[in-house]
Coordinates of C-alpha atoms and ligand atoms in Angstrom, one line a residue:
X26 CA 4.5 14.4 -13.4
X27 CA 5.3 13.0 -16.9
X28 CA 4.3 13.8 -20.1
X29 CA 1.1 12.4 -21.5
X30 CA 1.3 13.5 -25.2
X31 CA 3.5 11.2 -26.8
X32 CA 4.8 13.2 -29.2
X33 CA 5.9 15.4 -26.8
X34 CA 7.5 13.0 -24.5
X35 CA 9.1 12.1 -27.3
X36 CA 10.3 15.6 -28.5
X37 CA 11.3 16.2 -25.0
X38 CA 13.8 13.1 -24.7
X39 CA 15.3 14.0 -27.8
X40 CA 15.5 17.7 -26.1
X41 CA 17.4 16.3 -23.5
X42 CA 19.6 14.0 -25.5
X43 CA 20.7 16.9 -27.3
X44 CA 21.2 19.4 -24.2
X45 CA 22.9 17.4 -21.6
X46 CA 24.6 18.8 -18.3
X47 CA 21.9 21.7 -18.8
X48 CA 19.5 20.8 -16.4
X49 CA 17.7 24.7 -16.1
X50 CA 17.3 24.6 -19.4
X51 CA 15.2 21.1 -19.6
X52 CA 13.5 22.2 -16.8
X53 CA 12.2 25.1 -18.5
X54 CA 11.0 23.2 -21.7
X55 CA 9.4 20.6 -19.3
X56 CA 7.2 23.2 -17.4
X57 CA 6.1 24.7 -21.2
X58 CA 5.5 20.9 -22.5
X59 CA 3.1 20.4 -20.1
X60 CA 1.4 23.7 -20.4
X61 CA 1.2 22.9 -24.2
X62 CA -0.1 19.1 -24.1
X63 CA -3.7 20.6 -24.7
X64 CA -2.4 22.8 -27.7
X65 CA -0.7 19.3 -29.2
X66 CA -3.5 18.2 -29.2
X67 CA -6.2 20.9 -30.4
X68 CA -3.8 21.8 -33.4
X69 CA -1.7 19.2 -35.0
X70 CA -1.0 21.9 -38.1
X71 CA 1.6 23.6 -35.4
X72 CA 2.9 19.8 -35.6
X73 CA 3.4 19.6 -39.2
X74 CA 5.1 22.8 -39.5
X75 CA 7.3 21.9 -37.3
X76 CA 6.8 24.8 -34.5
X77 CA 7.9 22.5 -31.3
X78 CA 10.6 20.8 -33.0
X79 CA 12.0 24.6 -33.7
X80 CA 11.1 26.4 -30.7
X81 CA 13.3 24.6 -28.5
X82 CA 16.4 24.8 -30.6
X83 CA 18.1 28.1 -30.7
X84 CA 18.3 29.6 -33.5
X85 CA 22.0 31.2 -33.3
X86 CA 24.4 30.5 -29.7
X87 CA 27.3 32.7 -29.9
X88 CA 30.2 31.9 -27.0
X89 CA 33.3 33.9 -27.0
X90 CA 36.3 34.7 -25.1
X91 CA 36.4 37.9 -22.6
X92 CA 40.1 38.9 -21.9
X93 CA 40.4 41.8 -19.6
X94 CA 43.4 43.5 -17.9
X95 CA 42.6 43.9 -13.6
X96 CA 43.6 46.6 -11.7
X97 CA 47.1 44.4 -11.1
X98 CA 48.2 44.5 -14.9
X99 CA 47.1 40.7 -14.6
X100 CA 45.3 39.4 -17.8
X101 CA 42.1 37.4 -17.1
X102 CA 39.8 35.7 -19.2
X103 CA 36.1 35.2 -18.5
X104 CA 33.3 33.3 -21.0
X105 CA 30.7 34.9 -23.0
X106 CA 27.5 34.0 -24.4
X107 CA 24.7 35.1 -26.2
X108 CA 21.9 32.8 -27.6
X109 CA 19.5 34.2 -30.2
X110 CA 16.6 32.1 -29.6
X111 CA 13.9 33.2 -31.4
X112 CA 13.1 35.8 -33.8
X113 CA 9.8 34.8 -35.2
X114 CA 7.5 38.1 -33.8
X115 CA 10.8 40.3 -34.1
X116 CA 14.5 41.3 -33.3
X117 CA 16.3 39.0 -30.5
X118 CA 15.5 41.0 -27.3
X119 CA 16.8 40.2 -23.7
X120 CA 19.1 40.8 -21.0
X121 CA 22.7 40.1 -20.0
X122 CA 23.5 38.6 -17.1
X123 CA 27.0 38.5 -15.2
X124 CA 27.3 36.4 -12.6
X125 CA 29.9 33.3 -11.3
X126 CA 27.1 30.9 -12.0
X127 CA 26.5 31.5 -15.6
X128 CA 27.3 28.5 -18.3
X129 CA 25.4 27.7 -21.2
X130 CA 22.4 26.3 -19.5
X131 CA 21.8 29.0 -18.2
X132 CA 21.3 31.4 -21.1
X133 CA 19.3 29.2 -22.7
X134 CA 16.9 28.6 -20.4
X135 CA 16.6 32.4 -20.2
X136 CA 16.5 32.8 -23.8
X137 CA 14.3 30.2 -24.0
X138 CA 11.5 31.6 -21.6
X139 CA 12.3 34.9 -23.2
X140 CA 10.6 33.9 -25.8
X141 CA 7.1 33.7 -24.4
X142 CA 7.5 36.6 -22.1
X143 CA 8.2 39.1 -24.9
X144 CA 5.4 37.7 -27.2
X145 CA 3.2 38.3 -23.6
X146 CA 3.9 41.9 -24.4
X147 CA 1.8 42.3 -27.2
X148 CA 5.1 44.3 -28.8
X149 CA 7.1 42.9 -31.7
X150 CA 10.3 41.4 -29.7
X151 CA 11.5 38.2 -30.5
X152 CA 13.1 36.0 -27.8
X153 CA 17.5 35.9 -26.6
X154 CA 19.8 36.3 -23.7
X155 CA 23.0 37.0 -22.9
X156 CA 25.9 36.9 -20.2
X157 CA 29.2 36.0 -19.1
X158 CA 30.5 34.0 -16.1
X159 CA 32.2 37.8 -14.9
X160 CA 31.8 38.6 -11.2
X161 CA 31.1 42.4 -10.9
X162 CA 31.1 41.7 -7.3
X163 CA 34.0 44.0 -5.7
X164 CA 35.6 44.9 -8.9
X165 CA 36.5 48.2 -9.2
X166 CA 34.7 50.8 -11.6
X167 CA 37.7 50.6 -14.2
X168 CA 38.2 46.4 -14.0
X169 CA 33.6 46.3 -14.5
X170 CA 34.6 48.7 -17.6
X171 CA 37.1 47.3 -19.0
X172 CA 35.3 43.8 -18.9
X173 CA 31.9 45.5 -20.7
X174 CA 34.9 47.0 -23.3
X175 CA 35.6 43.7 -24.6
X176 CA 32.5 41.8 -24.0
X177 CA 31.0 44.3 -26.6
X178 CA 34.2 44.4 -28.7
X179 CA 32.6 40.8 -29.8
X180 CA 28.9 41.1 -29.1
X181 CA 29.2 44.0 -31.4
X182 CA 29.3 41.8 -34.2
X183 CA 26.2 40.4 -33.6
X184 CA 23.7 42.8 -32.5
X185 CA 22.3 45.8 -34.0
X186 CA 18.6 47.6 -33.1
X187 CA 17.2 45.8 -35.9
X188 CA 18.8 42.7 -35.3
X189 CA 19.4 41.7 -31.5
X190 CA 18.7 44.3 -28.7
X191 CA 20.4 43.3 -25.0
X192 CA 19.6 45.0 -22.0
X193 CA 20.2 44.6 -18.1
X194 CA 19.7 41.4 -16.1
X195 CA 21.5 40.0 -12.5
X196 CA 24.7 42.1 -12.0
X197 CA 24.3 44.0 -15.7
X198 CA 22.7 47.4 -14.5
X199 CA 23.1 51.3 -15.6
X200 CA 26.4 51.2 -15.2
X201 CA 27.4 48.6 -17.2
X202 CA 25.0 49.2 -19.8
X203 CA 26.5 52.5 -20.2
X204 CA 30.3 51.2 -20.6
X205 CA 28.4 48.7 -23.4
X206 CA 27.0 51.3 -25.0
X207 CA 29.7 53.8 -25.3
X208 CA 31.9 50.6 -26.6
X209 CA 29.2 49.5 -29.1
X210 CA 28.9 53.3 -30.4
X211 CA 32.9 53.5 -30.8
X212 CA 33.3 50.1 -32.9
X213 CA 30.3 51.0 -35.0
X214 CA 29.8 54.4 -35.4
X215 CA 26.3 54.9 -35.1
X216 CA 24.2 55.9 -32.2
X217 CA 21.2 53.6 -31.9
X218 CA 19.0 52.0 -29.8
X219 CA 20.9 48.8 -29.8
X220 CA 20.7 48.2 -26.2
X221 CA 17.7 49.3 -23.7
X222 CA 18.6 50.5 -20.1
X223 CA 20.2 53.1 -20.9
X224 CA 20.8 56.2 -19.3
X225 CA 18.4 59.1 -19.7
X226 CA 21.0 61.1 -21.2
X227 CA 21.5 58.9 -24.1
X228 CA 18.6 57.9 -25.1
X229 CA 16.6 55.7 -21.7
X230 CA 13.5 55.6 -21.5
X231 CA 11.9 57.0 -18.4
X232 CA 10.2 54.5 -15.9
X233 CA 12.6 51.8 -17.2
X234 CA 14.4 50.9 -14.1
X235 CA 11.2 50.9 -12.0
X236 CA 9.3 48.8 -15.1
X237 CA 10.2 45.1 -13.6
X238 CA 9.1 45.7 -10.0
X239 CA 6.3 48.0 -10.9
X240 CA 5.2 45.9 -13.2
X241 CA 5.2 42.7 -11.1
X242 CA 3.1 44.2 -9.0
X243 CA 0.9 45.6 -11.5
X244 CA 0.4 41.9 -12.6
X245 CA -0.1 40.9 -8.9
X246 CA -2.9 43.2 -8.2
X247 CA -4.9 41.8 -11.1
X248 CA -4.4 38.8 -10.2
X249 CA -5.2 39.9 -6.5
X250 CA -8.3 41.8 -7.7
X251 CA -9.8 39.1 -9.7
X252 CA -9.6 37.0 -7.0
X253 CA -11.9 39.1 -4.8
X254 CA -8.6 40.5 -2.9
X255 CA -6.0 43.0 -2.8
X256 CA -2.4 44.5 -1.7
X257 CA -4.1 46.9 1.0
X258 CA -3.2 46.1 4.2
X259 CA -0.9 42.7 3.7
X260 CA 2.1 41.3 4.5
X261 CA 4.6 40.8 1.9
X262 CA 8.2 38.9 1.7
X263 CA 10.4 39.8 -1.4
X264 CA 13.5 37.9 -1.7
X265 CA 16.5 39.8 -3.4
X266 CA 17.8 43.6 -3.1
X267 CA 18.3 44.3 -6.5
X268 CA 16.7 46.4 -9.2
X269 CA 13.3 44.1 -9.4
X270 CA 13.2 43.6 -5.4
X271 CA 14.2 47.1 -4.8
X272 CA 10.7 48.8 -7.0
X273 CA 8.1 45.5 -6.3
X274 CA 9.1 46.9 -2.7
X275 CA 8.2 50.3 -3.3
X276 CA 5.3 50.1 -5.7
X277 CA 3.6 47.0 -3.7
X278 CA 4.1 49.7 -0.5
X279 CA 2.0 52.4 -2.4
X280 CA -0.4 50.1 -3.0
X281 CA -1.1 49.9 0.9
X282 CA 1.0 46.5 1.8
X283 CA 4.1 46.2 4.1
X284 CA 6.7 44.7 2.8
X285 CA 8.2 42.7 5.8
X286 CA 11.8 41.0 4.6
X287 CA 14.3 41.6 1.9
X288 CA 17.5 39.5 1.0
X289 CA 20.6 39.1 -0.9
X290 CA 22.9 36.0 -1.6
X291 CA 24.5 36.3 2.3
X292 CA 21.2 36.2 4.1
X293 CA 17.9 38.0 5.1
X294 CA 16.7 40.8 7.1
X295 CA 13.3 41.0 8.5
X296 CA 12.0 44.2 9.8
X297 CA 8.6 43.8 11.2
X298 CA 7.8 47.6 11.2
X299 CA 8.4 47.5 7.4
X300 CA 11.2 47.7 5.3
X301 CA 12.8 51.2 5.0
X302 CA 13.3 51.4 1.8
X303 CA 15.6 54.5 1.2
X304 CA 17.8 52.8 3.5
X305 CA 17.7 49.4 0.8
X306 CA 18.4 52.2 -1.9
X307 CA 21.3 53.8 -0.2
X308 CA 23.1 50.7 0.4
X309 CA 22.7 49.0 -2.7
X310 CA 22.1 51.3 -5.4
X311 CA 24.5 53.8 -3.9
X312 CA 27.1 52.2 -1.4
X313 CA 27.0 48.8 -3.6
X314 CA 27.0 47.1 -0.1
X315 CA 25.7 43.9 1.7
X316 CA 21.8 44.1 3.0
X317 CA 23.3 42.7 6.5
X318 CA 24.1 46.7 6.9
X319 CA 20.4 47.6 7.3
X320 CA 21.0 47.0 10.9
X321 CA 23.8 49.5 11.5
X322 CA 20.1 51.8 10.6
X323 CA 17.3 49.7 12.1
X324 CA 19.1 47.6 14.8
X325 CA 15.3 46.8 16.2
X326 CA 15.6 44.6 13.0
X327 CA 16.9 40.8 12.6
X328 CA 19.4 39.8 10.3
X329 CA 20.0 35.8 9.6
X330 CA 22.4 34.2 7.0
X331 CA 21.4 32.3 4.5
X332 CA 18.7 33.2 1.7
X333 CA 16.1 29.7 2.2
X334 CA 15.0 31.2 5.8
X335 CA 13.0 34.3 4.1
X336 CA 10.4 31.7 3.2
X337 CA 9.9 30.9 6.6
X338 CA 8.6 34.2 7.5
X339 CA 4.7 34.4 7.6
X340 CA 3.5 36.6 4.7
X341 CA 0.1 37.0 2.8
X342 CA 1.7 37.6 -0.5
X343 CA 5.4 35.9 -1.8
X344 CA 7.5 37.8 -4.1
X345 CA 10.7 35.9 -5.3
X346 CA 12.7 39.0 -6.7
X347 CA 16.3 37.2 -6.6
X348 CA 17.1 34.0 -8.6
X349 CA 15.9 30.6 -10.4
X350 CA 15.0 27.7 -8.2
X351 CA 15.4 30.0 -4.9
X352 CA 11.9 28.4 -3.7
X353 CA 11.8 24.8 -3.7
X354 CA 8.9 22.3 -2.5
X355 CA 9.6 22.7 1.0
X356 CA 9.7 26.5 1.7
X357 CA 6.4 26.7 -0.7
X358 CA 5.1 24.3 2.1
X359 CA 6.5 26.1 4.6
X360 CA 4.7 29.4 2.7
X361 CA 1.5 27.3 2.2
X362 CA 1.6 26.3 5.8
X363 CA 1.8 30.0 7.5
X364 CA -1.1 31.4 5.2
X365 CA 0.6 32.8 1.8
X366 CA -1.8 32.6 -0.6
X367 CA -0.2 34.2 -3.6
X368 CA 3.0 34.0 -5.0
X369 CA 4.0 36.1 -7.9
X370 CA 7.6 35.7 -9.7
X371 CA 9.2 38.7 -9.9
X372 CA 12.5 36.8 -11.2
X373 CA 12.8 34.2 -13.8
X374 CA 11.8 30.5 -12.9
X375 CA 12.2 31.3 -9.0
X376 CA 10.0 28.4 -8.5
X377 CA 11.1 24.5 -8.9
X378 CA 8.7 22.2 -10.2
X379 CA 7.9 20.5 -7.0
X380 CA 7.4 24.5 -5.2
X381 CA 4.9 25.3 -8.6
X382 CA 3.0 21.3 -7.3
X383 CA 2.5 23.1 -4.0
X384 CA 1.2 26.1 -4.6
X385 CA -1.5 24.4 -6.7
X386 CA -2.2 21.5 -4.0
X387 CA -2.4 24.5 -1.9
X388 CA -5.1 26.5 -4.2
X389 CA -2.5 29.4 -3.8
X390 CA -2.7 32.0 -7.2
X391 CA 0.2 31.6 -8.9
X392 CA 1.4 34.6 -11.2
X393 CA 4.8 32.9 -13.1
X394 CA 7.4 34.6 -14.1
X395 CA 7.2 35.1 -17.9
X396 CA 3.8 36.9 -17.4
X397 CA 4.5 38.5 -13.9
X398 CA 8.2 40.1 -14.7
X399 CA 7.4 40.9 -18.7
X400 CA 6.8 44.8 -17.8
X401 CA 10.7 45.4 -17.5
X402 CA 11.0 44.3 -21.2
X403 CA 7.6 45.6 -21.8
X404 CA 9.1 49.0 -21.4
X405 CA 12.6 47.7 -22.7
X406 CA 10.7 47.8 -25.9
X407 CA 9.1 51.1 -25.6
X408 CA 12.5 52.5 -25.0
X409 CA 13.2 50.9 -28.7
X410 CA 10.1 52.6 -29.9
X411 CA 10.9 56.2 -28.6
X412 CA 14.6 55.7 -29.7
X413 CA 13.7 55.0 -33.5
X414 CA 11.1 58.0 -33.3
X415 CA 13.9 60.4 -31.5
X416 CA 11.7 61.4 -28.8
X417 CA 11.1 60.6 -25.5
X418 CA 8.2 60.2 -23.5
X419 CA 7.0 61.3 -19.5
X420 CA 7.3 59.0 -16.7
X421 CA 3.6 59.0 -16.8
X422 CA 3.4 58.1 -19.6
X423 CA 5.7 55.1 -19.7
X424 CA 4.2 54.1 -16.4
X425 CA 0.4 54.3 -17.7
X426 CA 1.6 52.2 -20.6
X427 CA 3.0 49.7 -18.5
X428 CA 0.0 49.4 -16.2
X429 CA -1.8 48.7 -19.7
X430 CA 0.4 46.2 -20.9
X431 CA 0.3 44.4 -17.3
X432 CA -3.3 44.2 -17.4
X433 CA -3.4 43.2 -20.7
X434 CA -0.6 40.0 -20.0
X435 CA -3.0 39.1 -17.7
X436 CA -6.6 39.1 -19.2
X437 CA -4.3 36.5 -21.9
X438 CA -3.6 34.5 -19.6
X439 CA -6.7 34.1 -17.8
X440 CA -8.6 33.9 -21.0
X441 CA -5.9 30.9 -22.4
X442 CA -6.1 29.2 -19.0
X443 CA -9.9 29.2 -19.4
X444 CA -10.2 28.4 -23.4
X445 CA -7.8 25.6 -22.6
X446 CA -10.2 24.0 -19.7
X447 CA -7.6 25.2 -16.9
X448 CA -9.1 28.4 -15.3
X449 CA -7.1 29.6 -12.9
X450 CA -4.3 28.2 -13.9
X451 CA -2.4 31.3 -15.2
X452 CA 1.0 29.6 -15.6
X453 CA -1.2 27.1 -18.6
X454 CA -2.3 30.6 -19.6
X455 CA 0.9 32.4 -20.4
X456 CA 3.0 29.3 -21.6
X457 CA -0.3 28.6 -24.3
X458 CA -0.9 32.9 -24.8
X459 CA 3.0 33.0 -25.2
X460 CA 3.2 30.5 -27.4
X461 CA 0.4 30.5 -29.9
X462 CA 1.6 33.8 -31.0
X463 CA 5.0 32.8 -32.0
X464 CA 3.9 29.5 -33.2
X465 CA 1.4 31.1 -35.5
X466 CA 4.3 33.4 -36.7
X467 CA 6.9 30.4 -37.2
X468 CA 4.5 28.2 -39.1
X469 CA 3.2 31.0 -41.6
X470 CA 7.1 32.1 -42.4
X471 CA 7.5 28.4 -43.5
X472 CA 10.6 26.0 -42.0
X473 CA 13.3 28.3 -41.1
Ligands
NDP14 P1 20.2 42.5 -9.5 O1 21.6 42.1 -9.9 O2 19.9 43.9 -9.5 O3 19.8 41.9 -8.1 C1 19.9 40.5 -7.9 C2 19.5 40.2 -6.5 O4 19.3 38.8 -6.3 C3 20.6 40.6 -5.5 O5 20.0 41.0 -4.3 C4 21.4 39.3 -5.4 O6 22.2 39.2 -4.2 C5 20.3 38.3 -5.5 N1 20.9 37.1 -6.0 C6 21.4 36.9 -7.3 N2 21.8 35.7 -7.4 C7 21.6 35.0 -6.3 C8 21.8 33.7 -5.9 N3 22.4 32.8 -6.7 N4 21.4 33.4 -4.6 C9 20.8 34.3 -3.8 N5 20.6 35.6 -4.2 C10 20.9 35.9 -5.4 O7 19.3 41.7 -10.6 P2 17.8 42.0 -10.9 O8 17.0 42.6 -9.8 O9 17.7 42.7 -12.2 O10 17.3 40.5 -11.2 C11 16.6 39.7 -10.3 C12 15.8 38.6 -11.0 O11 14.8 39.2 -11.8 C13 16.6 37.7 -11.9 O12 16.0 36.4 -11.9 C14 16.4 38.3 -13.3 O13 16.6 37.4 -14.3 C15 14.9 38.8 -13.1 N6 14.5 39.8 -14.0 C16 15.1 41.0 -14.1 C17 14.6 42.0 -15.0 C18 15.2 43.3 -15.1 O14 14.6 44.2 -15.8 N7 16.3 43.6 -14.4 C19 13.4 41.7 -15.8 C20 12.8 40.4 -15.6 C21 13.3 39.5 -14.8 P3 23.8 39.5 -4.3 O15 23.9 41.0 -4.5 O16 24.3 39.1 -3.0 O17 24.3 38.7 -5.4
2IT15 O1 14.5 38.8 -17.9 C1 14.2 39.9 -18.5 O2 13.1 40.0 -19.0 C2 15.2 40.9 -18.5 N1 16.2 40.8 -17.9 C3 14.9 42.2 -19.2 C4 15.2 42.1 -20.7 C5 15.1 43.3 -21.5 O3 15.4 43.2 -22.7 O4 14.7 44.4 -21.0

């Protein structure tokens, strides 16, 4: 589908002139183009000020060496990158990620849906991202360290609680976080808030590593529920074992579905009694271990290689917890085809644009990411919040407040997707919530 505003189709070639070989990153400023033709449209002061022309030019992209000795006294060198994107609505805020496929495109298509997600939030974050091209994959504890030792020994430079706040993302969890932190605290000498995810020794906030999964499926069972249905008693398939597949699991368990399948980059298993999760937790939280293993505990269970078959597995309910672009137009058929009627993005731009066609061709509801996922920054900023007041709060407490903030992402989006003539249509709904919010921000600070 192309473009009909023209001054859009226009902004968007000169988007792509100026971004080439970065072909996540176009593809997330397509999908939010279209979303915002309408908005073009119904306000052409966000045109005069300048507010699309800005938005999709990062505002600072730092890339930096990474030098770091292995356990073999070899030197090796890896790429770093962090892209402050946005900081109309407040400090950069965003994860790191550290994974082989990581190059600038991207970051910055991470950055740039960062944007819309934290403004989703209703909490003063502005929008960046960070990573590195690092493998944490069968590195030993002191190699993952001394990698986070001098990836901070430059980030350092340019983040600070008031300034730019990372956090975790694919392959950055507690433990690295905590070798960041204790880096970031030596160079300094201060003990802040700089980095969310923390441990709950030095200053984490409770509920944090649930907040991504819980809060997908918080968002889910709004959806769910104002569509006349629910998670009680449905089949679900959640691709990915890692943080966000490991508590959308759990949480979409408590609320009375069985979670069929789980995956990770080798392949899938499918255990039609439902998944056992402590067995999920043990292997990959604790044992940092392949999800093939699950058999040597449930041999009554089928393993297959490869990640695309998961889709192929009849489910109610679709939860892409692993990567971008995992679902493309033929597994959402495929999902269509075997009676899924809701798919809700637990990671960030799962979906290609010819999967996100289907799923509308198909009437499916459709929770996208930057809505869906927003509760593990959601909290990512409450952690900021109880870390500037020196206090921490309960696990109920955090959790309530997510549950609020959930519900709350998606009354703006059902409410945008309706003022904008596109009920239903909650992806409209967040790109136009997401955006107006900045945009309004942008044009009153003038052009900076
Ligand atoms: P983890 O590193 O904890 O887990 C990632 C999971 O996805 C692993 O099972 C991994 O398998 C799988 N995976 C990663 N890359 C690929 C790939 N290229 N192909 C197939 N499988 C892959 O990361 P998270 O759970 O934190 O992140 C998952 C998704 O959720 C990402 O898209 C992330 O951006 C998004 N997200 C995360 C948030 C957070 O708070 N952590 C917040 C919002 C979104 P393997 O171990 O084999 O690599
Ligand atoms: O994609 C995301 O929202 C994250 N990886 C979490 C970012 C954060 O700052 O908690």
């Amino acid at each position: 589908m192309a473009l009909k505003n023209q001054y859009l189709a226009d902004l968007l070639e000169t988007v792509k002139k100026r971004n080439p070989g970065e072909p996540e990153f176009i593809q997330a400023v397509t999908e939010v183009f279209m979303s915002l033709e309408p908005v073009a449209e119904k306000r052409p002061d966000l045109v005069e000020a300048g507010v699309f022309e800005r938005i999709v030019e990062p505002e600072r992209q730092i890339i930096f060496r990474v030098p770091w000795v292995d356990d073999n006294g070899v030197c090796r060198v890896n790429r770093g990158f962090r892209i402050q994107f946005n900081s109309a609505i407040g400090p950069y805020k965003g994860g790191i990620r550290l994974h082989p496929s990581v190059y600038l495109g991207i970051i910055k298509f991470l950055g740039f849906e960062q944007i819309f997600k934290n403004s989703l939030t209703t909490l003063p974050m502005g929008g960046g991202k960070g990573g590195s091209d690092f493998d944490p994959k069968g590195k030993s504890d002191g190699e993952v360290m001394r990698f986070c030792q001098s990836f901070m020994t430059e980030l350092c430079k340019h983040i600070g609680p008031d300034t730019d706040v990372p956090a975790g993302d694919i392959g950055t969890g507690a433990r690295e976080i905590g070798y960041m932190f204790g880096q970031y605290k030596r160079i300094r000498n201060e003990f802040t808030g700089v980095l969310t995810g923390k441990g709950l020794t030095f200053g984490g906030s409770l509920a944090r590593t649930q907040a991504t999964g819980y809060g997908l499926c918080y968002f889910a069972n709004e959806m769910l529920k104002a569509n006349g249905k629910s998670f009680e008693g449905q089949t679900v398939v959640i691709s990915g074992s890692g943080n966000v597949a490991i508590y959308a699991t759990e949480k979409a368990t408590e609320l009375g579905a069985k979670v069929v399948a789980m995956s990770d980059s080798n392949g899938y298993i499918y255990d039609e009694n439902g998944i056992d999760l402590a067995v999920v937790k043990q292997l990959k939280e604790v044992e940092r271990k392949r999800i093939k293993e699950y058999l040597n505990f449930h041999p009554e269970a089928k393993y297959t290689e490869g990640c695309k078959g998961i889709w192929t597995i009849p489910c109610d309910i679709a939860l892409p917890c692993a990567t971008q672009n995992e679902v493309d137009g033929e597994s959402a058929k495929t999902l269509a085809a075997n009676g899924c009627y809701a798919l809700c993005e637990g990671a960030n731009m799962p979906s290609t644009p010819e999967a996100i066609d289907v799923y509308f061709e198909n009437n499916m509801l459709y929770g996208p990411a930057k809505a869906a996922n927003a509760g593990g920054v959601a909290v990512s900023g409450l952690e900021m919040s109880q870390n500037s007041e020196r206090l921490s709060w309960t696990f109920e407490d955090v959790d309530n407040r997510l549950k609020g903030i959930m519900k709350e992402i998606f009354k703006s989006c059902d409410e945008a997707s309706k003022e904008y003539g596109m009920e239903g249509n909650y992806m409209a709904g967040a790109n136009i919530a997401g955006f107006l919010k900045v945009a309004e921000a942008m044009k009153a600070q003038g052009c900076v």
